Short mmCIF file of C-alpha atoms and ligand atoms in Angstrom, two decimals:
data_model
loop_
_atom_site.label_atom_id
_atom_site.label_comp_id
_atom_site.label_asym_id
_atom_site.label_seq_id
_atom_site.Cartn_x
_atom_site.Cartn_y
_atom_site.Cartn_z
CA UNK A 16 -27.52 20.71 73.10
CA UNK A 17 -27.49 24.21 73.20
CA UNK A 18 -26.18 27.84 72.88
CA UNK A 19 -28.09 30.25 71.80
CA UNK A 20 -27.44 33.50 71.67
CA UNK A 21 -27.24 33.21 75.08
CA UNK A 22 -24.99 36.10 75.77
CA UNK A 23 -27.80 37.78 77.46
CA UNK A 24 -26.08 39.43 80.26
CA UNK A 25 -25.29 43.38 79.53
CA UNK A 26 -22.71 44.68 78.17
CA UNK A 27 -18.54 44.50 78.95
CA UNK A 28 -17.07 47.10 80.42
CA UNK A 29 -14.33 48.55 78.40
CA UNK A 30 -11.68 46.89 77.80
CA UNK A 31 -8.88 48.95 79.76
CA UNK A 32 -6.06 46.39 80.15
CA UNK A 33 -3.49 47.67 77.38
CA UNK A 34 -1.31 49.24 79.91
CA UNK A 35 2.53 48.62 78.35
CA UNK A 36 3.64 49.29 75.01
CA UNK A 37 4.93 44.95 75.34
CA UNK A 38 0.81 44.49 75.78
CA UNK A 39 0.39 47.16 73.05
CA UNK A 40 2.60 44.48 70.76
CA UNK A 41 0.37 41.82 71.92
CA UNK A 42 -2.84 43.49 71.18
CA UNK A 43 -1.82 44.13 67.99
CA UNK A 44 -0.93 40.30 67.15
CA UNK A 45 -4.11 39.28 69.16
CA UNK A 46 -6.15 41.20 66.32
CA UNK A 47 -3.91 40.65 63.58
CA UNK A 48 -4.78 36.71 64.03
CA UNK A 49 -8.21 37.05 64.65
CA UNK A 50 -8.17 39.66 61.21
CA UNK A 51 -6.86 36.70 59.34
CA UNK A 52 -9.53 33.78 60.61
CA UNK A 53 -6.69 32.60 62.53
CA UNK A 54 -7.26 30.80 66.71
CA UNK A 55 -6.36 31.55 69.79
CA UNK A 56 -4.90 28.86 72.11
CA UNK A 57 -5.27 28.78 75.34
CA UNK A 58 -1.82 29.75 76.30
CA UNK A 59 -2.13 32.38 74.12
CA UNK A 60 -1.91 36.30 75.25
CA UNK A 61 -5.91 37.47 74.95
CA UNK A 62 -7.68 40.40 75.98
CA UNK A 63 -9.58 40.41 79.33
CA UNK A 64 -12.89 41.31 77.66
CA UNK A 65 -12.31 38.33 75.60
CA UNK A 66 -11.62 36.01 78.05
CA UNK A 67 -14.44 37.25 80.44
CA UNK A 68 -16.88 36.88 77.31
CA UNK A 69 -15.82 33.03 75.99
CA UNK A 70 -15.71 32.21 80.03
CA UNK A 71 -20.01 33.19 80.10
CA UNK A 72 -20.62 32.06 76.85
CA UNK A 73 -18.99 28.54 77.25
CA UNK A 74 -19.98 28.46 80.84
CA UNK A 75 -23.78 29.36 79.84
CA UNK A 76 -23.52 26.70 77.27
CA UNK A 77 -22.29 23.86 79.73
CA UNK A 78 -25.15 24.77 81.76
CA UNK A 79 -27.36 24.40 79.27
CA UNK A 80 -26.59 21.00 78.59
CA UNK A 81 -26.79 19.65 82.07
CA UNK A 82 -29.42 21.26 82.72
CA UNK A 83 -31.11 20.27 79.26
CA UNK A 84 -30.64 16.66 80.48
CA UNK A 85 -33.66 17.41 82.77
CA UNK A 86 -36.98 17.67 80.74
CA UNK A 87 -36.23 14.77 78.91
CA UNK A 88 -34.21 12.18 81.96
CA UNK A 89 -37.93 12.91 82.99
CA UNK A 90 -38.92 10.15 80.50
CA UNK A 91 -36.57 7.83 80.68
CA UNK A 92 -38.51 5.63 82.85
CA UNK A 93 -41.87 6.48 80.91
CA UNK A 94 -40.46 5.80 77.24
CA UNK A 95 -42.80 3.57 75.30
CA UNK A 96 -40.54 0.82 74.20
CA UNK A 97 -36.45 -0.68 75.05
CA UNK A 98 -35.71 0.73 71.73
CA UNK A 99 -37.12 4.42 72.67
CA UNK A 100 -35.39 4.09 76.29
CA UNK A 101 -32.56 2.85 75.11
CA UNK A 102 -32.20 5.83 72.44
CA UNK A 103 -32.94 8.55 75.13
CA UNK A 104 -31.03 7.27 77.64
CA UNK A 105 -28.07 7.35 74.83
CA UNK A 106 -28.99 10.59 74.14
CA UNK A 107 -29.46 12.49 77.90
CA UNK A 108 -25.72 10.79 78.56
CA UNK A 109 -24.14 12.63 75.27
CA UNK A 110 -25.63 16.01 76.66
CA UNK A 111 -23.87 15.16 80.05
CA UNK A 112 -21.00 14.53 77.78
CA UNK A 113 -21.03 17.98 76.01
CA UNK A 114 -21.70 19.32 78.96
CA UNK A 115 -18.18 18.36 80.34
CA UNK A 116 -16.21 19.03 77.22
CA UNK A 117 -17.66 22.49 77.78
CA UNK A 118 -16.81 23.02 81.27
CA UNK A 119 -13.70 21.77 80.36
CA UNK A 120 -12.99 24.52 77.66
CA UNK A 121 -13.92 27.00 80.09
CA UNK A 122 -11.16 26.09 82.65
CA UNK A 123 -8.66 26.54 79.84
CA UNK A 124 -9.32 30.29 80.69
CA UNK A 125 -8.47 29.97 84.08
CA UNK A 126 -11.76 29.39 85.96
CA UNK A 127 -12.62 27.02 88.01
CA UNK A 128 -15.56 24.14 87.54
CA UNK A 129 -16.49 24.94 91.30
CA UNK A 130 -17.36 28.42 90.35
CA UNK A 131 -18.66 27.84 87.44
CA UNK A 132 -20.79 25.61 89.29
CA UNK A 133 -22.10 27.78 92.21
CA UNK A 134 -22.82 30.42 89.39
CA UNK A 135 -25.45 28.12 88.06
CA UNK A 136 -26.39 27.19 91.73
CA UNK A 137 -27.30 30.86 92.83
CA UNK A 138 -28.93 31.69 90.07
CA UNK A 139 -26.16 33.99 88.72
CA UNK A 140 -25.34 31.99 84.88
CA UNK A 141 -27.90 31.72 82.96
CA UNK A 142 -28.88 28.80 80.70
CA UNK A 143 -30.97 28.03 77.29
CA UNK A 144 -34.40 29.45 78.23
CA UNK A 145 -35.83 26.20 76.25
CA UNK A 146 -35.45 24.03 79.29
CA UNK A 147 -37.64 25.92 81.23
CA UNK A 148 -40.86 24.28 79.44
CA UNK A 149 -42.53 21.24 80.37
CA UNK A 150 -42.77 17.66 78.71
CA UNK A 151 -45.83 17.17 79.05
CA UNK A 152 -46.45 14.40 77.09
CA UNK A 153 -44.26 11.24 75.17
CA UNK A 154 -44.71 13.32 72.20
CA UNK A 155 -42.61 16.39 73.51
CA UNK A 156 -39.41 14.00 73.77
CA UNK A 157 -39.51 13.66 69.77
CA UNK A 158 -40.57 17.09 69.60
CA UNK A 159 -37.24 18.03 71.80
CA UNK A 160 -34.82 16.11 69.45
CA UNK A 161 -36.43 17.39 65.88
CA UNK A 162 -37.19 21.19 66.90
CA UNK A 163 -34.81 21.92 70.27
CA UNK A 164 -31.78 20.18 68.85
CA UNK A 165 -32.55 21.34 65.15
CA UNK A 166 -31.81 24.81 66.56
CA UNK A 167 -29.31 23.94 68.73
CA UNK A 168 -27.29 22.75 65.35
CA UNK A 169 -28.09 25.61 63.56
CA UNK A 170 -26.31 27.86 66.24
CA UNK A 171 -23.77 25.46 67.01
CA UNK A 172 -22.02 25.12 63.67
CA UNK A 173 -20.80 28.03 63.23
CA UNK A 174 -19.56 27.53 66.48
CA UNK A 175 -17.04 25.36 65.22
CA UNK A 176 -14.97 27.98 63.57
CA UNK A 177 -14.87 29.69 66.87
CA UNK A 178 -11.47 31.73 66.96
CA UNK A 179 -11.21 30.30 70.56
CA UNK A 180 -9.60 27.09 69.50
CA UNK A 181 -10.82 24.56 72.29
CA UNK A 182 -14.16 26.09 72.26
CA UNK A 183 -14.08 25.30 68.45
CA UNK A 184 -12.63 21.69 68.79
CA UNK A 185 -15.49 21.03 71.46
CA UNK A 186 -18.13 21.96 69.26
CA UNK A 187 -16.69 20.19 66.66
CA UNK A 188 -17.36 16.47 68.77
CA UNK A 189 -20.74 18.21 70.25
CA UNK A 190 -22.27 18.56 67.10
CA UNK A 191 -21.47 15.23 65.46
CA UNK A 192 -23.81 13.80 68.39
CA UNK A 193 -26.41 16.90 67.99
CA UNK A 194 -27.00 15.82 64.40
CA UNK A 195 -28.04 12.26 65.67
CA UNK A 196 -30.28 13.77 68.31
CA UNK A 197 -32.46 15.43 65.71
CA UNK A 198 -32.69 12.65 63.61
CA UNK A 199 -33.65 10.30 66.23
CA UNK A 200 -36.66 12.76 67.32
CA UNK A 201 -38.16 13.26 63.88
CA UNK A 202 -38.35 9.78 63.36
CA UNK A 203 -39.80 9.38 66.33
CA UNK A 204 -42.48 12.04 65.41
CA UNK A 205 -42.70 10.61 61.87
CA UNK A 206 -43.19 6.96 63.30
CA UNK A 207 -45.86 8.68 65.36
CA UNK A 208 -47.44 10.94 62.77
CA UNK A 209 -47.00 7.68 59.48
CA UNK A 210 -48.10 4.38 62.29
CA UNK A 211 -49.65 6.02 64.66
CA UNK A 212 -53.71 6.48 65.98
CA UNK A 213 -55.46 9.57 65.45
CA UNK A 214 -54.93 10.46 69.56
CA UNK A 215 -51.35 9.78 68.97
CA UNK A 216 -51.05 12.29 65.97
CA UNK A 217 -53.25 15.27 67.94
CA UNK A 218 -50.40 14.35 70.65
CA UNK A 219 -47.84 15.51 68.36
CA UNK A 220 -49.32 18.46 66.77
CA UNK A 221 -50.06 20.03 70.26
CA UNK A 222 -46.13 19.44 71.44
CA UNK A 223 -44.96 21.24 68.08
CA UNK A 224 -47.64 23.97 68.87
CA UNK A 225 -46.35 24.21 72.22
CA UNK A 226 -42.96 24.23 70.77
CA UNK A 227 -41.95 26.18 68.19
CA UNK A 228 -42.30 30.06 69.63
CA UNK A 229 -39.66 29.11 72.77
CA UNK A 230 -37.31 26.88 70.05
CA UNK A 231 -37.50 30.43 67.65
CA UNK A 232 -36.26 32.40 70.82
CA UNK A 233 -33.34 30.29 71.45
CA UNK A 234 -31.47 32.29 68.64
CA UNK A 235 -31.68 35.29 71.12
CA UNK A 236 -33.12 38.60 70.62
CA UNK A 237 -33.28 40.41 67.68
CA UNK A 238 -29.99 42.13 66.10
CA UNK A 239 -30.75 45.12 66.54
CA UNK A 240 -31.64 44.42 70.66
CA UNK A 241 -28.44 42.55 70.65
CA UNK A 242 -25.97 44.39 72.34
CA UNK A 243 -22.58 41.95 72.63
CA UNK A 244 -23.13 40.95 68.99
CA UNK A 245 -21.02 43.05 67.13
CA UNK A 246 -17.85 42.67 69.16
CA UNK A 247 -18.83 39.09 69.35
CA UNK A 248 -18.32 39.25 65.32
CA UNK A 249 -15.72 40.96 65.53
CA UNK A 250 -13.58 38.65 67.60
CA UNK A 251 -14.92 36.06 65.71
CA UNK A 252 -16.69 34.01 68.65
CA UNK A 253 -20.24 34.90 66.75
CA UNK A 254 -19.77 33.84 62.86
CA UNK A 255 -23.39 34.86 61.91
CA UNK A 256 -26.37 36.90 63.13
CA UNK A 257 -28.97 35.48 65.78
CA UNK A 258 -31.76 36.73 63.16
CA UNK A 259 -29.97 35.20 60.07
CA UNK A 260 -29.58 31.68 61.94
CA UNK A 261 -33.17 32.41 62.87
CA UNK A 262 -34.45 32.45 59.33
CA UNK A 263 -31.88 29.35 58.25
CA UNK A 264 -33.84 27.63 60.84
CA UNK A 265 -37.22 28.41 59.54
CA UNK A 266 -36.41 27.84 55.85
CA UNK A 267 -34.94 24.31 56.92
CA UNK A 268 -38.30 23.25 59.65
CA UNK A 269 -40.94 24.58 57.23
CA UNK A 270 -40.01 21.53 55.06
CA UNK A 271 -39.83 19.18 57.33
CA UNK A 272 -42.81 19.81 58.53
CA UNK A 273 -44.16 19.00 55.66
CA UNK A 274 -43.34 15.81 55.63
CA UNK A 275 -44.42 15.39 59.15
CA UNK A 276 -47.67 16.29 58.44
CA UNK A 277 -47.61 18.57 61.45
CA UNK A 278 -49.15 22.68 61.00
CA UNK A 279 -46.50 24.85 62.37
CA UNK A 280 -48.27 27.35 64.71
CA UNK A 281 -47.79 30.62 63.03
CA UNK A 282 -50.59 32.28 60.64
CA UNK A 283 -48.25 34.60 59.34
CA UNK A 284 -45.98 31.69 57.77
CA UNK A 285 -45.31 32.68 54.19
CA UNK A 286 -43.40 32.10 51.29
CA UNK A 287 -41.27 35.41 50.42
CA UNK A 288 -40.61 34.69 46.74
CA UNK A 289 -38.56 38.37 46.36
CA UNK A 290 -36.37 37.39 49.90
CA UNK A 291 -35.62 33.81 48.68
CA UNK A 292 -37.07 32.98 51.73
CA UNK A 293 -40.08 32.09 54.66
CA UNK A 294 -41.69 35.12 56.07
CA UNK A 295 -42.35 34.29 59.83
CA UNK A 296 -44.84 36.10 62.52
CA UNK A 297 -43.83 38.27 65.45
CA UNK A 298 -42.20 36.71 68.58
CA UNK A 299 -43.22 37.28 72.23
CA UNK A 300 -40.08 38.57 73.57
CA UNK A 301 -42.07 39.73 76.55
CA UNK A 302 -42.02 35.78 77.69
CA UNK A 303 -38.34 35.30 76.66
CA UNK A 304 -37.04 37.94 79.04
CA UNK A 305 -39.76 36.90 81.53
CA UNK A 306 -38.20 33.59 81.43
CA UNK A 307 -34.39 34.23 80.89
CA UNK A 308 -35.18 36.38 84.46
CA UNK A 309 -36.32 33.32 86.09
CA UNK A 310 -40.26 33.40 85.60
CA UNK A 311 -40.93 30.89 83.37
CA UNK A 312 -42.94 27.48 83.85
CA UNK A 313 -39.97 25.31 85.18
CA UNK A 314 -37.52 27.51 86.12
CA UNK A 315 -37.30 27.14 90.23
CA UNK A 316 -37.80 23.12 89.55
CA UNK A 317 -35.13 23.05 87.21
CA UNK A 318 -32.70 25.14 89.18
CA UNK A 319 -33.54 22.57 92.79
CA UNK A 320 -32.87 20.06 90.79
CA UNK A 321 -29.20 21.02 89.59
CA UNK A 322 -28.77 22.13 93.81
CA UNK A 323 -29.91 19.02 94.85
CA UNK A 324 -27.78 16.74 92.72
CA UNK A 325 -24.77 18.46 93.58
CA UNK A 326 -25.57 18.40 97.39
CA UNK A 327 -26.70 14.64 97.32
CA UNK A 328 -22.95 14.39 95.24
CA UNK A 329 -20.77 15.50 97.79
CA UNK A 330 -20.08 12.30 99.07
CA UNK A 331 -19.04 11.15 95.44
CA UNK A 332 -16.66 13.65 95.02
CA UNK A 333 -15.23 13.70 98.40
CA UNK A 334 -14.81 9.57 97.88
CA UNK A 335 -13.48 10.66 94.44
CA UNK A 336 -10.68 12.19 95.71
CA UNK A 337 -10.16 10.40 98.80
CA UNK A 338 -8.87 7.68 95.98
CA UNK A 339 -7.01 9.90 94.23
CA UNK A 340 -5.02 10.88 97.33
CA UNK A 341 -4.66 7.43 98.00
CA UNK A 342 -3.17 6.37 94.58
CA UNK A 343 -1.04 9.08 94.90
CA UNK A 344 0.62 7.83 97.95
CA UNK A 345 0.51 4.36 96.82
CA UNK A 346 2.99 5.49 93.28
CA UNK A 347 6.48 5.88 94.99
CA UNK A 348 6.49 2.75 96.78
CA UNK A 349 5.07 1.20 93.32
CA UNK A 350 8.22 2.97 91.76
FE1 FE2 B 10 -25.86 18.69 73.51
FE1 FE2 B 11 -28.57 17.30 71.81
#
């Protein structure tokens, strides 16, 4: 699913690695391409600051997706009918997917997946604060696909004119799928909310209440609390502002709401005739901080959960490359 602004973590230190009139040259191109819209490869000289910030931000996002696989794989085996299982089965797997292409990218900058990996494990990388809710209910699954992954688009396009080419190219597959995942949740909802019984329909409308404040947050804070934004615009990683992708999201969900036939939770939703656009109330930013630190509902669950499959793994990946070594030995006498 899902970046959000998630580049939560401080700020870089300053950027100190010009040291030789030869890196001086290089500097110069590195901003002369990024000045012109232009990408980076990975072979390409970069700055360490840059490097150090696509490495957390890509990282953060792989996270996110593996670990997003775990509030829904929790209904898998509860899904109402084969078509529903069959759809959210489909749909846990492509976040696994993106979740690799990501981790992927990230190596092209010379880390490894191992320590991208124990940085999860300890605690150290964060991930989307989203999947630290609960799915309570069936209805939460649908409300996961049409609200969770709706934002998760909205941040993730622009995404795809990353200046970080395989970053870019990644996003580019990831949100092909995304689109899909938010159209199989509002139907879900609308099947729900159109078919469905009157318990059904309360079912709904108290997962989108539960919803919507957390999916608002996963923009990240405010711009002006933002502190790696600018630089992030200026080497063209960030294409547009956490509050302006905020507001696109709003404009877009009030609508579809609508023809849900769901209330969005928020008294102070309102039509802005002069700003073009739908006024929104205030955010609890207390609870996003309290739960990108580790205190929200799911957090320690979520995090024993990611340990535990990699622990119980270890014999997969050990066989894993028992084979490979095997193969290996096996090709010259092939030859
Ligand atoms: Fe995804
Ligand atoms: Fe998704």
């Amino acid at each position: 699913m899902y970046t959000q602004a998630m580049d939560t973590q401080g700020r870089e230190p300053e950027d100190r690695n010009v040291r030789s009139l030869e890196e001086a040259h290089l500097q110069q191109r590195f901003d002369a391409t990024i000045d012109d819209g232009g990408f980076i490869e990975a072979k390409d000289w970069m700055p360490q600051n840059y490097r150090r910030t696509l490495i957390r931000q890509i990282s953060q996002h792989a996270h996110s997706e593996i670990v997003g696989m775990l509030p829904e794989g929790n209904w898998i085996s509860r899904a109402p009918t084969l078509k529903r299982k069959a759809i959210l089965l489909a749909k846990v797997q492509d976040e696994g997917g993106h979740g690799l292409y990501l981790y992927a990218a990230a190596e092209t900058l010379g880390t490894s997946r191992d320590e991208l990996l124990a940085a999860l494990h300890s605690g150290k990388a964060k991930y989307s604060s989203i999947f630290n809710y609960p799915t309570l209910t069936w209805a939460d699954v649908g409300v996961i696909g049409w609200l969770v992954d709706g934002a998760a688009i909205m941040n993730q396009v622009p995404i795809c004119r990353c200046s970080y080419a395989p970053y870019a190219r990644a996003m580019i597959r990831i949100c092909r799928e995304e689109s899909f995942h938010q159209r199989q949740g509002f139907d879900s909802l609308l099947v729900m909310m159109e078919k469905g019984t009157d318990a059904q329909r309360a079912m709904v409308q108290d997962a989108v209440d539960r919803w919507w404040w957390p999916c608002l947050m996963m923009f990240g804070p405010p711009d002006d609390q933002s502190p790696n934004s600018a630089q992030g615009m200026r080497w063209g990683i960030k294409r547009v502002s956490n509050d302006e992708l905020r507001q696109k999201f709003v404009d877009a969900t009030v609508e579809q709401a609508k023809v849900l036939g769901v209330t969005l939770p928020d008294p102070g939703l309102k039509w802005n005739e002069a700003r073009g656009h739908w006024d929104f109330g205030a955010i609890d930013w207390d609870e996003f901080w309290n739960v990108v630190n580790g205190n929200g509902p799911c957090n320690r669950e979520r995090l024993a959960a990611r340990v535990k499959a990699w622990d119980e793994g270890a014999w997969v990946r050990e066989a894993a490359l028992a084979h490979a070594a095997k193969q290996r030995e096996r090709e010259p006498q092939a030859a």
